[in-house]
Amino acid sequence: MLFPEYRPRRLRQNDAFRRMIRETTISADDLILPLFAISGNGVQNPIPSMPGHYQLSIDNLIKTAETAYKLGIPAVMLFGIPDKKDPLATSAYAKDGIVQKSVKSLKNKLPELAVITDVCLCQYTDHGHCGIVDGQTIDNDATLDLLARTALSHAKAGSDMVAPSDMMDGRVAEIRDILDENGMSNTPIMSYAAKYCSAFYGPFRQAADSAPKFGDRRTYQMDPANALEAVREVTMDIEEGADIIMIKPALPYLDIICRIRDEIDLPLAAYNVSGEYSMIKAAEKMGWIDGKKVMMETLTAIKRAGADMILTYFAIEAAQELRTR
Ligand code: PBG
């Protein structure tokens, strides 16, 4: 088909045609809202680098979750900011830990909203790494047991799905085992399967107070230069029992999302991370871009690349925007 017989503009000339041929659509069903829980009452600490997001005590957490639920968002991803940190991350798997308590309250008040809990140790260790530290190195195998205990304590508190984000080798199998042994075979695992060592997590580390005190996360998170390795990571996690595969970050890794979508038949999630959010918010504040339009374009691009669901700090704003269409 060549010009002048074929004119692609014919089907772009009005909104009805454009809607008819649109290949990618977004709905609130596709969105998952990350939330940060902290102890206290009436607490709503603004996160400076993430306008519109806060560290929330349980009462306020419920209010925000309710807003999301009413907008048709099916799930939230819960992160905890504990009162105390120690080398063994004990608050991560404490029965009365911040995530465990928050899950209980959320499920009590909003039983139909799915609560996914992030399983990692970095917010809970005093050194800020995602695993047990031995000298200057992270001990993979010693960490697995603590991650499994954390996942189990989340599930026991009522978490609908656990999401390990630590990038230790073998953790999906370890978590699947402990859940199954404890009668939690119905709890799915959303695995942060290809999680890159990304500078785009900067604002999150401020939000969750989880920056490493020494070194960086390069010995466990993936090298941004690698794509084949993502395929290996994803394949491993599927074999270990993951139910949903996640790629993270999203926007700088659309090629990975696209590639993994072609390779696997499991549901695929993408994490539109904190830095991706902050950049848009900052440019919007400067008056340099139309923030709402860039938000919708970004989410559409992530979905077009192949993600079935998107974890995004834009979830509430995007769901509101979708209502007006
Ligand atoms: C914890 C974790 C991180 C994110 C999600 N879980 C930070 C990290 O690995 O340093 C980042 C999320 C974001 O930037 O929005 N391991």
Short mmCIF file of C-alpha atoms and ligand atoms in Angstrom, two decimals:
data_model
loop_
_atom_site.label_atom_id
_atom_site.label_comp_id
_atom_site.label_asym_id
_atom_site.label_seq_id
_atom_site.Cartn_x
_atom_site.Cartn_y
_atom_site.Cartn_z
CA MET A 1 0.00 0.00 0.00
CA LEU A 2 1.51 3.22 -1.15
CA PHE A 3 0.55 6.86 -1.31
CA PRO A 4 -1.67 8.12 -2.89
CA GLU A 5 -3.85 4.96 -2.80
CA TYR A 6 -3.19 4.50 0.88
CA ARG A 7 -3.43 7.51 3.17
CA PRO A 8 -2.92 6.65 6.87
CA ARG A 9 -4.38 10.03 7.77
CA ARG A 10 -7.84 8.90 6.55
CA LEU A 11 -8.38 7.00 9.80
CA ARG A 12 -6.99 9.78 11.96
CA GLN A 13 -9.36 12.49 10.81
CA ASN A 14 -11.91 12.30 13.63
CA ASP A 15 -12.19 11.06 17.18
CA ALA A 16 -14.62 8.26 16.32
CA PHE A 17 -12.18 6.71 13.81
CA ARG A 18 -9.28 7.19 16.18
CA ARG A 19 -11.18 5.40 18.94
CA MET A 20 -12.15 2.57 16.56
CA ILE A 21 -8.59 1.80 15.57
CA ARG A 22 -6.93 2.40 18.94
CA GLU A 23 -4.78 -0.61 19.77
CA THR A 24 -4.04 0.08 23.44
CA THR A 25 -6.43 1.21 26.12
CA ILE A 26 -5.93 1.84 29.80
CA SER A 27 -8.44 1.37 32.55
CA ALA A 28 -8.34 1.61 36.31
CA ASP A 29 -8.18 -2.21 36.29
CA ASP A 30 -4.60 -1.96 35.04
CA LEU A 31 -3.34 0.17 37.91
CA ILE A 32 -1.79 -0.70 41.27
CA LEU A 33 -1.15 2.05 43.81
CA PRO A 34 2.00 1.90 45.98
CA LEU A 35 1.47 3.11 49.57
CA PHE A 36 3.88 3.83 52.44
CA ALA A 37 2.77 2.87 55.94
CA ILE A 38 4.26 4.32 59.11
CA SER A 39 3.23 4.05 62.76
CA GLY A 40 1.24 6.68 64.62
CA ASN A 41 -2.09 8.38 64.26
CA GLY A 42 -3.09 11.18 61.92
CA VAL A 43 0.37 11.05 60.33
CA GLN A 44 0.69 12.30 56.76
CA ASN A 45 4.36 13.11 56.14
CA PRO A 46 4.81 14.59 52.67
CA ILE A 47 7.52 12.96 50.56
CA PRO A 48 9.29 16.02 49.11
CA SER A 49 10.46 14.38 45.89
CA MET A 50 7.08 12.74 45.24
CA PRO A 51 4.39 15.42 45.37
CA GLY A 52 1.00 13.94 46.28
CA HIS A 53 2.55 11.02 48.17
CA TYR A 54 2.98 10.63 51.90
CA GLN A 55 4.14 8.33 54.64
CA LEU A 56 0.75 7.47 56.13
CA SER A 57 -0.33 6.12 59.48
CA ILE A 58 -2.95 3.39 59.26
CA ASP A 59 -5.97 5.73 59.64
CA ASN A 60 -4.82 7.84 56.69
CA LEU A 61 -3.64 4.81 54.76
CA ILE A 62 -7.20 3.53 54.83
CA LYS A 63 -8.54 6.86 53.55
CA THR A 64 -6.18 6.85 50.57
CA ALA A 65 -6.83 3.17 49.88
CA GLU A 66 -10.55 3.90 49.94
CA THR A 67 -10.14 6.70 47.39
CA ALA A 68 -8.29 4.27 45.14
CA TYR A 69 -10.88 1.55 45.64
CA LYS A 70 -13.75 3.88 44.80
CA LEU A 71 -12.00 4.86 41.58
CA GLY A 72 -11.92 1.21 40.54
CA ILE A 73 -8.26 0.50 41.28
CA PRO A 74 -8.12 -3.21 42.16
CA ALA A 75 -4.99 -3.32 44.31
CA VAL A 76 -2.43 -1.46 46.38
CA MET A 77 1.23 -2.35 46.95
CA LEU A 78 2.17 -1.82 50.55
CA PHE A 79 5.59 -0.72 51.84
CA GLY A 80 6.38 -0.33 55.53
CA ILE A 81 8.57 2.15 57.37
CA PRO A 82 9.40 0.49 60.69
CA ASP A 83 10.05 2.18 64.04
CA LYS A 84 13.35 0.42 64.46
CA LYS A 85 15.98 -1.12 62.24
CA ASP A 86 18.57 -3.77 63.10
CA PRO A 87 21.06 -6.05 61.30
CA LEU A 88 18.55 -8.91 61.06
CA ALA A 89 15.57 -6.79 59.95
CA THR A 90 13.43 -8.22 62.74
CA SER A 91 10.64 -5.67 62.22
CA ALA A 92 10.15 -7.08 58.71
CA TYR A 93 8.75 -10.37 60.04
CA ALA A 94 7.37 -9.24 63.39
CA LYS A 95 3.77 -10.25 63.97
CA ASP A 96 2.92 -6.69 64.94
CA GLY A 97 5.16 -5.05 62.31
CA ILE A 98 3.90 -2.02 60.43
CA VAL A 99 3.01 -3.95 57.27
CA GLN A 100 1.33 -6.75 59.21
CA LYS A 101 -0.80 -4.28 61.18
CA SER A 102 -1.63 -2.23 58.10
CA VAL A 103 -2.71 -5.28 56.11
CA LYS A 104 -5.04 -6.35 58.89
CA SER A 105 -6.69 -2.94 59.05
CA LEU A 106 -6.94 -2.55 55.29
CA LYS A 107 -8.52 -5.98 54.81
CA ASN A 108 -10.87 -5.28 57.68
CA LYS A 109 -12.10 -1.98 56.23
CA LEU A 110 -11.83 -2.69 52.51
CA PRO A 111 -12.05 -6.47 52.08
CA GLU A 112 -12.46 -6.28 48.31
CA LEU A 113 -9.36 -4.19 47.69
CA ALA A 114 -6.41 -6.51 47.04
CA VAL A 115 -3.42 -5.80 49.24
CA ILE A 116 -0.07 -6.82 47.78
CA THR A 117 2.84 -6.59 50.20
CA ASP A 118 6.41 -5.80 49.19
CA VAL A 119 8.75 -8.39 50.66
CA CYS A 120 12.22 -6.98 51.22
CA LEU A 121 14.55 -6.24 54.10
CA CYS A 122 16.11 -2.92 53.08
CA GLN A 123 13.67 -0.71 54.98
CA TYR A 124 14.25 -2.86 58.08
CA THR A 125 18.02 -3.36 58.16
CA ASP A 126 20.18 -0.74 59.87
CA HIS A 127 22.65 -0.87 56.94
CA GLY A 128 19.88 -0.45 54.34
CA HIS A 129 20.76 -3.47 52.20
CA CYS A 130 18.16 -5.97 50.99
CA GLY A 131 19.84 -8.89 52.74
CA ILE A 132 21.97 -10.03 55.64
CA VAL A 133 25.39 -8.44 55.55
CA ASP A 134 28.57 -10.38 56.15
CA GLY A 135 31.43 -7.88 56.21
CA GLN A 136 30.94 -5.95 52.98
CA THR A 137 29.00 -8.64 51.15
CA ILE A 138 25.36 -9.64 51.13
CA ASP A 139 24.85 -13.26 52.18
CA ASN A 140 22.31 -14.65 49.72
CA ASP A 141 21.43 -17.95 51.39
CA ALA A 142 21.25 -16.58 54.92
CA THR A 143 18.80 -13.97 53.65
CA LEU A 144 16.37 -16.47 52.11
CA ASP A 145 15.02 -17.69 55.43
CA LEU A 146 14.27 -14.14 56.61
CA LEU A 147 12.55 -13.26 53.35
CA ALA A 148 10.43 -16.40 53.60
CA ARG A 149 9.51 -15.59 57.20
CA THR A 150 8.57 -12.07 56.13
CA ALA A 151 6.35 -13.32 53.31
CA LEU A 152 4.67 -15.83 55.62
CA SER A 153 3.99 -13.18 58.27
CA HIS A 154 2.41 -10.97 55.60
CA ALA A 155 0.22 -13.81 54.37
CA LYS A 156 -0.82 -14.68 57.92
CA ALA A 157 -1.78 -11.04 58.49
CA GLY A 158 -4.07 -11.28 55.46
CA SER A 159 -1.93 -10.12 52.54
CA ASP A 160 -3.57 -11.15 49.26
CA MET A 161 -0.29 -11.45 47.38
CA VAL A 162 3.38 -11.22 48.29
CA ALA A 163 5.92 -9.44 46.11
CA PRO A 164 9.61 -10.15 46.77
CA SER A 165 11.75 -7.20 45.58
CA ASP A 166 15.11 -8.15 47.09
CA MET A 167 16.72 -9.90 44.07
CA MET A 168 18.33 -12.68 46.13
CA ASP A 169 18.73 -15.90 44.11
CA GLY A 170 16.24 -18.63 44.98
CA ARG A 171 13.84 -16.54 47.02
CA VAL A 172 10.70 -17.31 45.02
CA ALA A 173 11.09 -21.06 45.64
CA GLU A 174 11.83 -20.48 49.32
CA ILE A 175 8.72 -18.30 49.69
CA ARG A 176 6.52 -20.72 47.73
CA ASP A 177 7.68 -23.56 50.00
CA ILE A 178 7.03 -21.81 53.28
CA LEU A 179 3.60 -20.59 52.15
CA ASP A 180 2.59 -24.06 51.01
CA GLU A 181 3.87 -25.71 54.18
CA ASN A 182 1.73 -23.33 56.21
CA GLY A 183 -1.54 -23.78 54.38
CA MET A 184 -1.12 -20.65 52.26
CA SER A 185 -1.00 -22.34 48.89
CA ASN A 186 -3.60 -19.86 47.62
CA THR A 187 -1.37 -16.83 48.16
CA PRO A 188 0.14 -15.79 44.81
CA ILE A 189 3.68 -14.47 44.37
CA MET A 190 4.32 -11.40 42.24
CA SER A 191 8.02 -11.58 41.64
CA TYR A 192 10.15 -8.52 40.95
CA ALA A 193 11.90 -10.80 38.48
CA ALA A 194 13.97 -8.39 36.43
CA LYS A 195 14.79 -5.57 38.78
CA TYR A 196 17.56 -3.32 37.54
CA CYS A 197 20.07 -1.45 39.66
CA SER A 198 18.54 1.89 38.80
CA ALA A 199 19.12 5.48 39.84
CA PHE A 200 15.39 5.97 39.22
CA TYR A 201 14.70 4.56 42.72
CA GLY A 202 16.16 7.69 44.36
CA PRO A 203 12.89 9.30 45.49
CA PHE A 204 11.56 5.97 46.80
CA ARG A 205 14.58 5.60 49.05
CA GLN A 206 13.76 8.98 50.52
CA ALA A 207 10.11 7.90 50.93
CA ALA A 208 10.93 4.56 52.51
CA ASP A 209 14.14 5.60 54.25
CA SER A 210 15.92 2.68 52.63
CA ALA A 211 19.11 3.99 51.03
CA PRO A 212 22.08 1.64 51.65
CA LYS A 213 24.55 3.03 54.21
CA PHE A 214 27.55 1.65 52.33
CA GLY A 215 28.10 0.61 48.73
CA ASP A 216 25.20 0.13 46.36
CA ARG A 217 22.90 -2.65 45.17
CA ARG A 218 24.92 -3.70 42.12
CA THR A 219 25.81 -7.11 43.52
CA TYR A 220 22.17 -8.17 43.54
CA GLN A 221 20.13 -5.88 41.28
CA MET A 222 20.64 -6.23 37.53
CA ASP A 223 23.04 -4.33 35.30
CA PRO A 224 21.00 -1.89 33.15
CA ALA A 225 23.02 -2.98 30.14
CA ASN A 226 21.63 -6.53 30.15
CA ALA A 227 18.60 -7.96 28.36
CA LEU A 228 19.36 -11.67 27.96
CA GLU A 229 19.98 -11.84 31.68
CA ALA A 230 16.44 -10.57 32.23
CA VAL A 231 15.15 -13.56 30.29
CA ARG A 232 17.17 -15.88 32.54
CA GLU A 233 15.94 -14.16 35.72
CA VAL A 234 12.33 -14.33 34.59
CA THR A 235 12.60 -17.97 33.53
CA MET A 236 14.09 -18.89 36.90
CA ASP A 237 11.34 -17.17 38.82
CA ILE A 238 8.64 -18.88 36.78
CA GLU A 239 10.24 -22.25 37.44
CA GLU A 240 10.39 -21.43 41.14
CA GLY A 241 6.66 -20.73 41.22
CA ALA A 242 6.04 -17.04 40.50
CA ASP A 243 2.46 -16.23 39.48
CA ILE A 244 3.06 -12.73 38.13
CA ILE A 245 6.33 -11.46 36.70
CA MET A 246 7.42 -7.87 37.19
CA ILE A 247 9.87 -5.73 35.26
CA LYS A 248 11.27 -2.69 37.02
CA PRO A 249 11.73 0.21 36.25
CA ALA A 250 9.29 0.59 33.35
CA LEU A 251 9.96 3.51 31.03
CA PRO A 252 13.72 3.05 30.47
CA TYR A 253 13.13 -0.71 30.07
CA LEU A 254 10.24 -0.89 27.58
CA ASP A 255 12.37 -3.15 25.39
CA ILE A 256 12.62 -5.62 28.26
CA ILE A 257 8.87 -5.53 28.85
CA CYS A 258 8.26 -6.13 25.15
CA ARG A 259 10.76 -8.95 24.98
CA ILE A 260 9.53 -10.71 28.10
CA ARG A 261 5.93 -10.36 26.90
CA ASP A 262 6.91 -12.33 23.80
CA GLU A 263 8.75 -14.98 25.80
CA ILE A 264 6.30 -15.82 28.58
CA ASP A 265 2.62 -16.49 29.04
CA LEU A 266 2.28 -15.37 32.67
CA PRO A 267 0.69 -12.03 33.60
CA LEU A 268 3.28 -9.27 33.34
CA ALA A 269 3.56 -6.27 35.63
CA ALA A 270 5.71 -3.18 35.15
CA TYR A 271 6.77 -0.82 37.92
CA ASN A 272 6.62 2.82 36.84
CA VAL A 273 9.05 3.75 39.61
CA SER A 274 9.47 6.78 41.81
CA GLY A 275 12.04 8.60 39.67
CA GLU A 276 9.81 8.24 36.61
CA TYR A 277 7.03 9.87 38.60
CA SER A 278 9.20 12.61 40.10
CA MET A 279 10.64 13.69 36.76
CA ILE A 280 7.19 14.25 35.31
CA LYS A 281 6.02 16.07 38.43
CA ALA A 282 9.10 18.29 38.43
CA ALA A 283 8.82 19.19 34.76
CA GLU A 284 5.11 19.87 35.21
CA LYS A 285 5.86 22.18 38.13
CA MET A 286 8.37 24.06 36.00
CA GLY A 287 5.66 24.54 33.39
CA TRP A 288 7.73 22.64 30.85
CA ILE A 289 5.27 19.84 30.05
CA ASP A 290 1.58 19.09 30.37
CA GLY A 291 1.81 16.68 33.32
CA LYS A 292 -1.55 14.96 32.78
CA LYS A 293 -0.91 14.29 29.12
CA VAL A 294 2.59 13.00 29.78
CA MET A 295 1.20 10.77 32.54
CA MET A 296 -1.38 9.19 30.22
CA GLU A 297 1.12 8.85 27.39
CA THR A 298 3.60 7.16 29.73
CA LEU A 299 1.06 4.66 31.05
CA THR A 300 -0.18 3.93 27.53
CA ALA A 301 3.41 3.31 26.38
CA ILE A 302 4.06 0.86 29.22
CA LYS A 303 0.88 -1.02 28.40
CA ARG A 304 1.60 -0.95 24.65
CA ALA A 305 5.03 -2.47 25.35
CA GLY A 306 3.23 -5.46 26.86
CA ALA A 307 2.53 -4.88 30.54
CA ASP A 308 -0.80 -6.25 31.78
CA MET A 309 -0.66 -4.15 34.93
CA ILE A 310 1.26 -1.10 36.06
CA LEU A 311 2.42 -0.21 39.54
CA THR A 312 2.35 3.55 39.50
CA TYR A 313 2.29 6.54 41.82
CA PHE A 314 -0.04 8.06 39.21
CA ALA A 315 -2.73 5.43 39.91
CA ILE A 316 -5.24 7.74 41.60
CA GLU A 317 -4.62 10.66 39.26
CA ALA A 318 -4.82 8.45 36.19
CA ALA A 319 -8.01 6.76 37.39
CA GLN A 320 -9.54 10.21 37.97
CA GLU A 321 -8.45 11.31 34.51
CA LEU A 322 -9.98 8.18 32.97
CA ARG A 323 -13.33 9.03 34.60
CA THR A 324 -13.45 12.31 32.71
CA ARG A 325 -13.11 10.63 29.29
C1 PBG B 1 12.94 -2.37 47.91
C2 PBG B 1 12.27 -1.65 46.81
C3 PBG B 1 12.73 -0.54 46.08
C4 PBG B 1 11.68 -0.16 45.23
C5 PBG B 1 10.65 -1.04 45.45
N1 PBG B 1 11.04 -1.98 46.41
C6 PBG B 1 13.97 0.27 46.19
C7 PBG B 1 15.28 -0.29 45.92
O1 PBG B 1 15.48 -1.39 45.43
O2 PBG B 1 16.20 0.43 46.27
C8 PBG B 1 11.72 1.03 44.31
C9 PBG B 1 10.40 1.59 43.92
C10 PBG B 1 10.44 2.94 43.33
O3 PBG B 1 11.49 3.55 43.07
O4 PBG B 1 9.33 3.44 43.12
N2 PBG B 1 13.91 -3.25 47.58
#
